[in-house]
Coordinates of N, CA and C and ligand atoms in Angstrom, one line a residue:
X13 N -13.9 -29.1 38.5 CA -14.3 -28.6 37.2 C -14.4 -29.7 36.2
X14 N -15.6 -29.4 35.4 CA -15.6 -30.4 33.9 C -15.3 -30.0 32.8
X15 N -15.2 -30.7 32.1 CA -15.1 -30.4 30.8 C -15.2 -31.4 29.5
X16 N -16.8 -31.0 29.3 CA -17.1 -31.6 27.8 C -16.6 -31.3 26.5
X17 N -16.1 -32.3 25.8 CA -14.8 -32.0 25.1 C -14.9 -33.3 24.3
X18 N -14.4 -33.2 23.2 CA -13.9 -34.3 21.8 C -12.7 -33.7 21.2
X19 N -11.5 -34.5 21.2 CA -10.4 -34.5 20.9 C -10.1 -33.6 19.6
X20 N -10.3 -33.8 18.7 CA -10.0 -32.1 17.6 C -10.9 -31.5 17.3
X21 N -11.5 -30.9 18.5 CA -12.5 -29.6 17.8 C -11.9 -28.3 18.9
X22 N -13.3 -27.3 18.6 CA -12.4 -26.3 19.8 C -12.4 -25.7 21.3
X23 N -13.1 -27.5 21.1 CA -12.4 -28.1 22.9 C -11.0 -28.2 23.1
X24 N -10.0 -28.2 22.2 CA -8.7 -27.8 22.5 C -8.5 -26.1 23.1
X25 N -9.5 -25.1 22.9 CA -8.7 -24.4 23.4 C -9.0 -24.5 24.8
X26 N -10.0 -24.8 25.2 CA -10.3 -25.0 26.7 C -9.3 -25.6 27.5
X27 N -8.9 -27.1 26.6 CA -7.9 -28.2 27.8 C -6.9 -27.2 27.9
X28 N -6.3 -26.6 26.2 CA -5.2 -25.9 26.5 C -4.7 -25.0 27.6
X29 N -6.0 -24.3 27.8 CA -5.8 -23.6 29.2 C -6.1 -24.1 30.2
X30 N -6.6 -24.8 30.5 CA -7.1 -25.7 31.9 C -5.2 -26.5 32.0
X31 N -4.3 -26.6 31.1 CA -3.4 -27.3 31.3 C -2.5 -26.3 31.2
X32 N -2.3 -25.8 30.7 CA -1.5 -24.4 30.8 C -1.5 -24.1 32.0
X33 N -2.6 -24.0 33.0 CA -2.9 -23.4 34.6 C -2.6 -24.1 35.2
X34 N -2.5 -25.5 35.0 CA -2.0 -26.9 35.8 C -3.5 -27.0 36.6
X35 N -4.6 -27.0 36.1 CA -5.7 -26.7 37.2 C -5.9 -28.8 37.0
X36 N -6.4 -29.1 38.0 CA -7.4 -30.4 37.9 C -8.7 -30.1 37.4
X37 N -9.0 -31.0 36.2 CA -10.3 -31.3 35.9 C -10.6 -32.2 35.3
X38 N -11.8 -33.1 35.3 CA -12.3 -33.7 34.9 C -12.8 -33.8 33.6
X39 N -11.9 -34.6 32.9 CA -12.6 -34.4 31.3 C -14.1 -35.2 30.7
X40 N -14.7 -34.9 30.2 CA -16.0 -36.2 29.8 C -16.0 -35.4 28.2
X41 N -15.7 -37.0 27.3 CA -15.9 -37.1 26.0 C -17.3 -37.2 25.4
X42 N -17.8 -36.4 24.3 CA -18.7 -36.5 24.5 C -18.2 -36.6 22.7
X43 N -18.7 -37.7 21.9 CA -18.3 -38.2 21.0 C -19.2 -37.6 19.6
X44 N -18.5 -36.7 19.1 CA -19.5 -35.7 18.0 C -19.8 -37.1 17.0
X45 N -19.1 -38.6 16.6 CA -19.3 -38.7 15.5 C -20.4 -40.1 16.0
X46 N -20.4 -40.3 17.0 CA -21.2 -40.7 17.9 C -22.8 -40.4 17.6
X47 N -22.6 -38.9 17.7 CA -23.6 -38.1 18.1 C -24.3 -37.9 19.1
X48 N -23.0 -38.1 20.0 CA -23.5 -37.5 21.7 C -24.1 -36.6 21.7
X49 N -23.6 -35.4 21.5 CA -24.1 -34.2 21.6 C -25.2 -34.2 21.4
X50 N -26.2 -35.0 21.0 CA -27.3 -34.5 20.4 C -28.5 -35.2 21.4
X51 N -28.3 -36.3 22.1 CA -28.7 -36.9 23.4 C -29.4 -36.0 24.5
X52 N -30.2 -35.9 24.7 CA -31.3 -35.3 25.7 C -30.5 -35.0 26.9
X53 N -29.6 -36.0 27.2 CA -28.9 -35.6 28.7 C -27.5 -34.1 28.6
X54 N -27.1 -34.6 27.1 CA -26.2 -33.7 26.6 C -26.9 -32.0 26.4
X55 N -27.9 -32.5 25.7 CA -28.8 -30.9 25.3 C -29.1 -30.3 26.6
X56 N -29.2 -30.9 27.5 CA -29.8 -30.1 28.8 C -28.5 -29.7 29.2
X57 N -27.4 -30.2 29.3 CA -25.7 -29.0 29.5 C -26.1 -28.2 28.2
X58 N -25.9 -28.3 27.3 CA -25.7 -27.2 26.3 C -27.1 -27.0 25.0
X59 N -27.8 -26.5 25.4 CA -29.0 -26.6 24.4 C -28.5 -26.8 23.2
X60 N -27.3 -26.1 22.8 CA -27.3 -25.6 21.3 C -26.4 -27.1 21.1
X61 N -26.2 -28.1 21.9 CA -25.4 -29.6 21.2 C -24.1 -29.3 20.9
X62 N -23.7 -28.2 21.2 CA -22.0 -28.2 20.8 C -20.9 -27.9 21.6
X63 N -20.1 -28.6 21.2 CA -18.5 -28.6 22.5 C -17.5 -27.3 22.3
X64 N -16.6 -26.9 23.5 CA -16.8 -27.5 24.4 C -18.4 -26.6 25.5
X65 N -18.0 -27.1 27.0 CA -18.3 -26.9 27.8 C -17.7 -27.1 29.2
X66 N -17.7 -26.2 29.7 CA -17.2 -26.2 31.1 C -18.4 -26.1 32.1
X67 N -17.7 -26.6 33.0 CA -18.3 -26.8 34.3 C -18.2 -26.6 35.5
X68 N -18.4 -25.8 36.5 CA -17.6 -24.9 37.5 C -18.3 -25.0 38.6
X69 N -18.6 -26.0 39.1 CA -19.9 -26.1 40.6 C -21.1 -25.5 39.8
X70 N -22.1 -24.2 40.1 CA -23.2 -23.9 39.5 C -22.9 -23.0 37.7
X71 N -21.7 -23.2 37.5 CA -21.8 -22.4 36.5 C -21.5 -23.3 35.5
X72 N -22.3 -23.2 34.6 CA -22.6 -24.0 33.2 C -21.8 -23.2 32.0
X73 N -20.9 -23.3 31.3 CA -20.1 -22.0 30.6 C -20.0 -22.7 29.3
X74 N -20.5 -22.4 28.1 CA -20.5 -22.6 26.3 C -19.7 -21.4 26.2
X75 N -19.2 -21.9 24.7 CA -18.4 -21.1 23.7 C -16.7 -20.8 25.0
X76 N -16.1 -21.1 23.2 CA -14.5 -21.3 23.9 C -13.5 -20.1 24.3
X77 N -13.9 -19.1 23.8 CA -13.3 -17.9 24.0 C -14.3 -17.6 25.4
X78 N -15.5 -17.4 26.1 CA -15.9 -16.9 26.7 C -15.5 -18.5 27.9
X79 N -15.0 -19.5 27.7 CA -14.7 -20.3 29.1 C -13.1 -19.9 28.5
X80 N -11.9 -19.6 28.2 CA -10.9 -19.6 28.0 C -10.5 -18.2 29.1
X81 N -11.5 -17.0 28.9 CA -11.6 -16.0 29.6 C -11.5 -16.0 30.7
X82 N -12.7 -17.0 31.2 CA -13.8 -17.3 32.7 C -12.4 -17.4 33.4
X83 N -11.4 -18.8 32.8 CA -10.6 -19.5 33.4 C -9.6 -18.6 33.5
X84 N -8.8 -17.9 32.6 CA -7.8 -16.9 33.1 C -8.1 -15.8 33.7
X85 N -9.4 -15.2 34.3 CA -9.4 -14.5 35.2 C -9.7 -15.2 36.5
X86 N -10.5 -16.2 36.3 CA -10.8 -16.6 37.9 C -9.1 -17.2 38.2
X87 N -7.8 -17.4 37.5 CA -6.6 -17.4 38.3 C -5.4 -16.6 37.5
X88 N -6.4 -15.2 38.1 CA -5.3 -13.8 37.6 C -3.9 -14.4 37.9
X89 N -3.6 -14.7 38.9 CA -2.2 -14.9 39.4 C -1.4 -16.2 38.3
X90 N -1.9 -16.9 37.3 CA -1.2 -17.6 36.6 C -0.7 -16.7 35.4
X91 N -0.9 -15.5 35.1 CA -0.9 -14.3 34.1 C -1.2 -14.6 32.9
X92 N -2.1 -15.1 32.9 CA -2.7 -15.8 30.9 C -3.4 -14.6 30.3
X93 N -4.0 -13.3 31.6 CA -4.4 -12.5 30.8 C -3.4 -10.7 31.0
X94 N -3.2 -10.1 30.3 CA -2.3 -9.0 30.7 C -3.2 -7.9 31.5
X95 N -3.2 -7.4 32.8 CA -3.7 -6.7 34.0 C -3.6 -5.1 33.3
X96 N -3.2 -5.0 32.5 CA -2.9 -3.6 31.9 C -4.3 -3.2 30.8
X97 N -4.9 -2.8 30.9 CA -6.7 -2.2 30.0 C -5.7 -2.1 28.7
X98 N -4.8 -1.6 28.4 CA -4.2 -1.6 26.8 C -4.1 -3.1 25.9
X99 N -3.5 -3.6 26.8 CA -2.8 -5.0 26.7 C -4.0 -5.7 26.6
X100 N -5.0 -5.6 27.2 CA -6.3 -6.9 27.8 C -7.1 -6.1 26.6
X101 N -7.0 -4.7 25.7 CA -7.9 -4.7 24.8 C -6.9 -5.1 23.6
X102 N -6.2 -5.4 23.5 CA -5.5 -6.1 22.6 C -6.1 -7.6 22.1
X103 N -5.5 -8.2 23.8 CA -6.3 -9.5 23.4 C -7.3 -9.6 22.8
X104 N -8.3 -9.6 23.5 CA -9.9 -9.3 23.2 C -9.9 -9.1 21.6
X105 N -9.2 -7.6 21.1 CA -9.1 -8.0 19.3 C -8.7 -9.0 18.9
X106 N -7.7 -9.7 19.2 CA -7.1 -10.7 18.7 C -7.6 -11.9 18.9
X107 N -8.5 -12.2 19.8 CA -9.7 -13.5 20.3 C -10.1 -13.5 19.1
X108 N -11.1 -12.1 18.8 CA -12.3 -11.7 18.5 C -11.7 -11.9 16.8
X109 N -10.5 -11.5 16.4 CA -10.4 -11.3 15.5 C -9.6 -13.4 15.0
X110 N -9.3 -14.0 15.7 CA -9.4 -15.1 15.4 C -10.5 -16.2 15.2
X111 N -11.6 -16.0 16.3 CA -13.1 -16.8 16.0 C -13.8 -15.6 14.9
X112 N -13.0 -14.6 14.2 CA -14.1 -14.3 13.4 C -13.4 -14.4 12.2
X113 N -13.1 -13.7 12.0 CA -11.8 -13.6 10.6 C -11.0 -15.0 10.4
X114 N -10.5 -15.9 11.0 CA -10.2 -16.5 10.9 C -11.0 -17.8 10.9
X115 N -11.5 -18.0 12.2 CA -12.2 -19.5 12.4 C -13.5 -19.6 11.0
X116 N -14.0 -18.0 10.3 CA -15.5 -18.3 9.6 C -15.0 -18.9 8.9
X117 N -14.0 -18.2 8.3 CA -13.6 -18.8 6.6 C -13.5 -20.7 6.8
X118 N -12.9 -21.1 7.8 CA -12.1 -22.5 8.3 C -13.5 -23.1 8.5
X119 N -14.6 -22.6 9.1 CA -16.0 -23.3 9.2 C -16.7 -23.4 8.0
X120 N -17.2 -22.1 7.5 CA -17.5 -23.1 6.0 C -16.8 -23.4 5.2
X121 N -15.6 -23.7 5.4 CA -14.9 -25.0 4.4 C -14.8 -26.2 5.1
X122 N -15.3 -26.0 6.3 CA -15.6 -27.4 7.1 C -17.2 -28.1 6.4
X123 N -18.5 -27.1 6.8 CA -19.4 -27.4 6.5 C -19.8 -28.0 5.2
X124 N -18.9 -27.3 4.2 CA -19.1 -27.6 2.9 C -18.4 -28.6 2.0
X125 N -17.4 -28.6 2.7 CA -16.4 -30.2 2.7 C -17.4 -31.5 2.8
X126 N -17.4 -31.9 4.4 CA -17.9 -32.5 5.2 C -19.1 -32.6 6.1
X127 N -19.9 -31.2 6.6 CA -20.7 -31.6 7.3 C -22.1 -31.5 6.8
X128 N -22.4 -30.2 5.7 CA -23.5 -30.4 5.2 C -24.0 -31.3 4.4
X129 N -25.4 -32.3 4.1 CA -25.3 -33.0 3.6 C -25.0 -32.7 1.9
X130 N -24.5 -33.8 1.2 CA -23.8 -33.0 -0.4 C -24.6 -32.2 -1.0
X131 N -25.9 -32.8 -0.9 CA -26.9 -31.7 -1.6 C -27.0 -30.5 -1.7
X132 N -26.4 -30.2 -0.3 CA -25.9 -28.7 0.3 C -25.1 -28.2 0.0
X133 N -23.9 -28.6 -0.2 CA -22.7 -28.0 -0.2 C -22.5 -27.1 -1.2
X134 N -21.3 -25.9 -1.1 CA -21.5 -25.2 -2.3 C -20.1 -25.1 -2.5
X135 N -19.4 -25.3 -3.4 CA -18.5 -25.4 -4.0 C -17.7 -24.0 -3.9
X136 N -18.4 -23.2 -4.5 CA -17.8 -21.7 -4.7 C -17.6 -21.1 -3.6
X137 N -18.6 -21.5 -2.7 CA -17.8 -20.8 -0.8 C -16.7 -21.2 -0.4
X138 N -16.3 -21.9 -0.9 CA -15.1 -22.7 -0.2 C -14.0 -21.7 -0.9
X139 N -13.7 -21.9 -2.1 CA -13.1 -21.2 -2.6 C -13.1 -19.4 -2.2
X140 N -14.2 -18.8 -2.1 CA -14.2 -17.3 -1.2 C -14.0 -17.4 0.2
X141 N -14.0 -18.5 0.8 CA -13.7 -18.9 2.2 C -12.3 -18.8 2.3
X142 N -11.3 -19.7 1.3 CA -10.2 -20.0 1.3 C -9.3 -18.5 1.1
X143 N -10.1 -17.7 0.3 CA -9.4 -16.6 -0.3 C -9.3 -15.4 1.4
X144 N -10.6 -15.3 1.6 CA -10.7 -14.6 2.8 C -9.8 -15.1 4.4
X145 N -9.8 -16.7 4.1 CA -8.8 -16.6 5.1 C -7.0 -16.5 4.8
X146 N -6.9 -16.5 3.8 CA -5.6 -16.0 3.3 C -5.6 -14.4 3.7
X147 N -6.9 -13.4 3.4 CA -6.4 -12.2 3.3 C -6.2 -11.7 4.7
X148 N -7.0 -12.5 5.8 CA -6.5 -12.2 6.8 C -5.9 -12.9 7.8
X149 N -5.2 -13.8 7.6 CA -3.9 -14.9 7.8 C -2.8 -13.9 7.8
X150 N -2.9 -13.0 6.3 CA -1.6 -12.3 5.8 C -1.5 -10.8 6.4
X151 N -2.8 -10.3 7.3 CA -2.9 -9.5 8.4 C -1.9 -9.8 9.6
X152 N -2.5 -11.1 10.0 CA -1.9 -11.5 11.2 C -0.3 -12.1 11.0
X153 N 0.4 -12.5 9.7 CA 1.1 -12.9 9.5 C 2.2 -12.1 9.9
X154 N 2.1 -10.4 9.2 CA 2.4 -9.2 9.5 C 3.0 -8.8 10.8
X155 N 1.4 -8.9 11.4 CA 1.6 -8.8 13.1 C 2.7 -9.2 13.4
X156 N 2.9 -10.7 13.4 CA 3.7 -11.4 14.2 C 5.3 -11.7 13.8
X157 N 5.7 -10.9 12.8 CA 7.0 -10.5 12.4 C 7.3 -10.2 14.0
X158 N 8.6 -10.7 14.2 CA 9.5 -10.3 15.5 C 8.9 -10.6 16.7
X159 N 7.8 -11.1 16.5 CA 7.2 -11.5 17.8 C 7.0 -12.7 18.3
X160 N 6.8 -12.7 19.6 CA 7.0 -14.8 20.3 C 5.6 -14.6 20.8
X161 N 4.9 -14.0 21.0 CA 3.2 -14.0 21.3 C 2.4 -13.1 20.8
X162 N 0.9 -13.0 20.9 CA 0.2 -12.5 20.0 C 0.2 -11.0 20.6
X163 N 0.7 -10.9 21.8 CA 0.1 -9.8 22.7 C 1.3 -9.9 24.1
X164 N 2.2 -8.9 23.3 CA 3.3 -8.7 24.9 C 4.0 -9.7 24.6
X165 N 4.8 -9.8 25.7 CA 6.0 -10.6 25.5 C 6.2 -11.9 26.3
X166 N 4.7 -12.6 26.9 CA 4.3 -13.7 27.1 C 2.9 -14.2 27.2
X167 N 2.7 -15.8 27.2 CA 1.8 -16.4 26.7 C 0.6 -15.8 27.3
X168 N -0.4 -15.2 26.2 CA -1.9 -15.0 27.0 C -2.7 -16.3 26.6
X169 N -4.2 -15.9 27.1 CA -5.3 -17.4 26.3 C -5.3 -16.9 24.8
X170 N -5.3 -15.8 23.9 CA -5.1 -15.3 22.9 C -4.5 -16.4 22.2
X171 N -3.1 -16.5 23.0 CA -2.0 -17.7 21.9 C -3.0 -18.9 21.6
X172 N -3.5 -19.6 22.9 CA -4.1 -20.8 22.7 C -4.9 -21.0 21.7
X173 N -6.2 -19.8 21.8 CA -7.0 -19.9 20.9 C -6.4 -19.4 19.5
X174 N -5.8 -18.6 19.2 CA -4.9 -18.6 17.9 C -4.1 -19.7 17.3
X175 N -2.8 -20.1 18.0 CA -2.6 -21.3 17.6 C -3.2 -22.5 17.4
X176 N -4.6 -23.0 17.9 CA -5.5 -24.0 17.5 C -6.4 -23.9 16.5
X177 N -6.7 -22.4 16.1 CA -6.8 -21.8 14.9 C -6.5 -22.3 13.9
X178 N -5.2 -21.9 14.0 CA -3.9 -21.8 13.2 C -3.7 -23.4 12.2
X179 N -4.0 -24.1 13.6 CA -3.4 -25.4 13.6 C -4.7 -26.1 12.3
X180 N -5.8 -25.4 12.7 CA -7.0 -25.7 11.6 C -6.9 -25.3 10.2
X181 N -6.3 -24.1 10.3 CA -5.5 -23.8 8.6 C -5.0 -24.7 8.2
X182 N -3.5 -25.1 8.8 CA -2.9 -26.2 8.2 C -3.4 -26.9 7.7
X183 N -4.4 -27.8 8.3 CA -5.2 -29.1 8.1 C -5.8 -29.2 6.5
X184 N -6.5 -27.8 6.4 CA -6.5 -27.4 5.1 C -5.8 -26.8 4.2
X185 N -4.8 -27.1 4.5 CA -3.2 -26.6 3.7 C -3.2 -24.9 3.2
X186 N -3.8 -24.2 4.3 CA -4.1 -23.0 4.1 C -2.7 -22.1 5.0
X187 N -1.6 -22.7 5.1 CA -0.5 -22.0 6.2 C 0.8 -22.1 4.9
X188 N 0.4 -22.7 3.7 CA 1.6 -22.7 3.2 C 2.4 -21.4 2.7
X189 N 1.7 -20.8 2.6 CA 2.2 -19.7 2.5 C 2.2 -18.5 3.6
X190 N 2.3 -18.7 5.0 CA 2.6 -18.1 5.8 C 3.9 -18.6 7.1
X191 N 4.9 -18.6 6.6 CA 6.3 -19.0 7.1 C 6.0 -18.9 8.8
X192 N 5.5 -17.6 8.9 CA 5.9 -16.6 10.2 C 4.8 -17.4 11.2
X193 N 3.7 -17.4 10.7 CA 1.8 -18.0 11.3 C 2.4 -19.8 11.8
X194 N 3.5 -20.3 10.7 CA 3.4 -21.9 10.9 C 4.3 -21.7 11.9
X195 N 5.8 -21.5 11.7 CA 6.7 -21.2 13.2 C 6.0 -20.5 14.0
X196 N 5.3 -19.8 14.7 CA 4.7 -19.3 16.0 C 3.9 -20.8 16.4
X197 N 2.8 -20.9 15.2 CA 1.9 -22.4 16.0 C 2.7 -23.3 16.1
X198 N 3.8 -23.4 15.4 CA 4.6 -24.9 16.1 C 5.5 -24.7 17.0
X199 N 5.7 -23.9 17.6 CA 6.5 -23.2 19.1 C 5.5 -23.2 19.8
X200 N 4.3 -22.8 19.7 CA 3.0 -23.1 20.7 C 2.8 -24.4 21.0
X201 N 2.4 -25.0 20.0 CA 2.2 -26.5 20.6 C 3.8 -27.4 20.8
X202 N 4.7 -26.5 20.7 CA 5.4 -27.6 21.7 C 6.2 -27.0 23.0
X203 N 5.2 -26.2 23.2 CA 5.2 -25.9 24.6 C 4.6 -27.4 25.6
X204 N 5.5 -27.3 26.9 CA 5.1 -28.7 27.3 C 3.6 -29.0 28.1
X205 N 3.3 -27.9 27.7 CA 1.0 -28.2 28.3 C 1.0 -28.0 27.1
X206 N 0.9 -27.9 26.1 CA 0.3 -27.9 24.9 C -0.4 -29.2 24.7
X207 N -1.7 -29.3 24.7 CA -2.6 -30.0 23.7 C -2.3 -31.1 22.6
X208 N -2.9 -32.2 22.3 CA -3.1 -32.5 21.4 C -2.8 -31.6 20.2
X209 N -2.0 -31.4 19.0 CA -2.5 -31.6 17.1 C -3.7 -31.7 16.8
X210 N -4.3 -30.9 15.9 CA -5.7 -31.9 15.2 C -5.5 -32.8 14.9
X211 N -4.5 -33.3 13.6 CA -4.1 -34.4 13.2 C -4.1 -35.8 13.9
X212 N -3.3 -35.2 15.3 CA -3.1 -36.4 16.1 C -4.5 -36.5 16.8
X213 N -5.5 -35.8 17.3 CA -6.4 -36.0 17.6 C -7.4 -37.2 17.2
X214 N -7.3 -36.5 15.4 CA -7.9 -37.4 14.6 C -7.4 -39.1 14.7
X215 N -6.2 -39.1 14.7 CA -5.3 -40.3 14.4 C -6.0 -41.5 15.6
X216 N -6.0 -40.5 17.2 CA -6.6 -41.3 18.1 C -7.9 -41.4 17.5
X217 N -8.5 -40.9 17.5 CA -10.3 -41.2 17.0 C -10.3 -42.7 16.0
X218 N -9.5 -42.7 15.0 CA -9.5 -43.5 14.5 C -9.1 -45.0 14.7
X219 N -7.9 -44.7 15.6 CA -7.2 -45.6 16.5 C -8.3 -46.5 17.5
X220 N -9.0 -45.7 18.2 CA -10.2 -45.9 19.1 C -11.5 -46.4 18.6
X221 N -11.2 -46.7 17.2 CA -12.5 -46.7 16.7 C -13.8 -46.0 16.3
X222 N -13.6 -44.4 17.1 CA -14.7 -43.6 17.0 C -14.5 -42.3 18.4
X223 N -13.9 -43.5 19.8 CA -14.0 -41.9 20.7 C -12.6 -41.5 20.6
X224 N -12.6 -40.6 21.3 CA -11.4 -40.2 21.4 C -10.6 -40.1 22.9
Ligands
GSH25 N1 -18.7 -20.8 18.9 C1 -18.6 -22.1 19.6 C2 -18.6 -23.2 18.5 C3 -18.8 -24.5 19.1 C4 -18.9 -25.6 18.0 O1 -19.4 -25.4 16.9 N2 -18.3 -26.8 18.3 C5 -18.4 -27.9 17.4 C6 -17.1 -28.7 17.6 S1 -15.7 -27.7 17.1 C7 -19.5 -28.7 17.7 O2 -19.8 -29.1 18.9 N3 -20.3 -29.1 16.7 C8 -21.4 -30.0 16.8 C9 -22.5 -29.6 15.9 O3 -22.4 -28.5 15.4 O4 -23.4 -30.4 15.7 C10 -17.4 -22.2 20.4 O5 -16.4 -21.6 20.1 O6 -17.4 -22.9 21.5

């Protein structure tokens, strides 16, 4: 197995599970600031230029919740996903409700920060971005009163992709006010497969000069 991947994006939730399963694979950096991604040999893995990507003998797999999935079912027996249809529609909300509710708001305060060029950027999204991910931060914050995972009473792929989420609020000092959201993601990542930090991600990037 491969896995195209750059150290703090949401190629973390991939490794996280790939290491979580203790599976072997082969990582290949594909350096966004570089602008690998954007390289003819890269486009032909992933048309759309963006990480991660997995790689599975003939199967070519984009977007991180749909290879996070692939991998916890093709090794039911590691239990990352719950075998119970109540439990497994749980997750699925809580995926679904973390790359959407959660990760939009965190993207365009990304784009509008940093990636659009300035001309672009719009000041006042950020600010309705910020507000919206608070209102449902303080959804999930709720949830997770009395609980050690997002779903049942141990680790699904859910956690991974929520905690790395999570860990992207911080960054933008958007967890300060969720006590419950910061202790769950910091019990996550120090679990002993846990991933990279963004932070520390970054720190290598910089360290490295550019890859990671
Ligand atoms: N929905 C996709 C989003 C992938 C994505 O936007 N990845 C970013 C890194 S976090 C990327 O590769 N960006 C490069 C670009 O947009 O040019 C997923 O979850 O895999």
């Amino acid at each position: 197995m491969r896995l195209y991947e750059f150290g703090p994006t949401r190629s973390i939730r991939a490794r996280w599970t790939l290491q979580e399963l203790g599976i072997e694979f082969e990582p290949i950096t594909v350096d966004l600031v570089a602008g690998e991604h954007r390289r003819p040999e890269f486009l032909k893995i992933n048309p759309a230029g963006k990480l991660p990507v997995l790689v599975d003998d003939d199967l070519v797999l984009t977007e991180s919740v749909a290879i996070v999935l692939y991998l916890a079912e093709k090794y039911p027996e590691k239990g990352l996903l719950p075998a119970d249809p109540t439990d497994r529609a749980q997750v699925n909300r809580w995926l679904l409700f973390a790359v959407t509710e959660l990760e939009q708001p965190l993207w365009r305060i990304s784009r509008h920060t940093n990636i659009y060029p300035e001309d672009k950027r719009l000041p006042a999204d950020i600010t309705l971005a910020r507000q919206e991910f608070k209102e449902m931060a303080a959804v999930l914050e709720k949830h997770m009163k009395g609980r050690q995972f997002v779903v049942g009473d141990r680790p699904t792929v859910v956690d991974f992709v929520t905690a790395y989420t999570l860990d992207w609020g911080g960054e933008v000092s958007l967890l300060d006010e969720f006590p419950v959201l910061r202790t769950y993601m910091e019990r996550m990542y120090a679990r002993p497969k846990a991933p990279q930090r963004i932070a520390k991600a970054f720190e290598s990037i910089r360290a490295q000069g550019g890859r990671s």
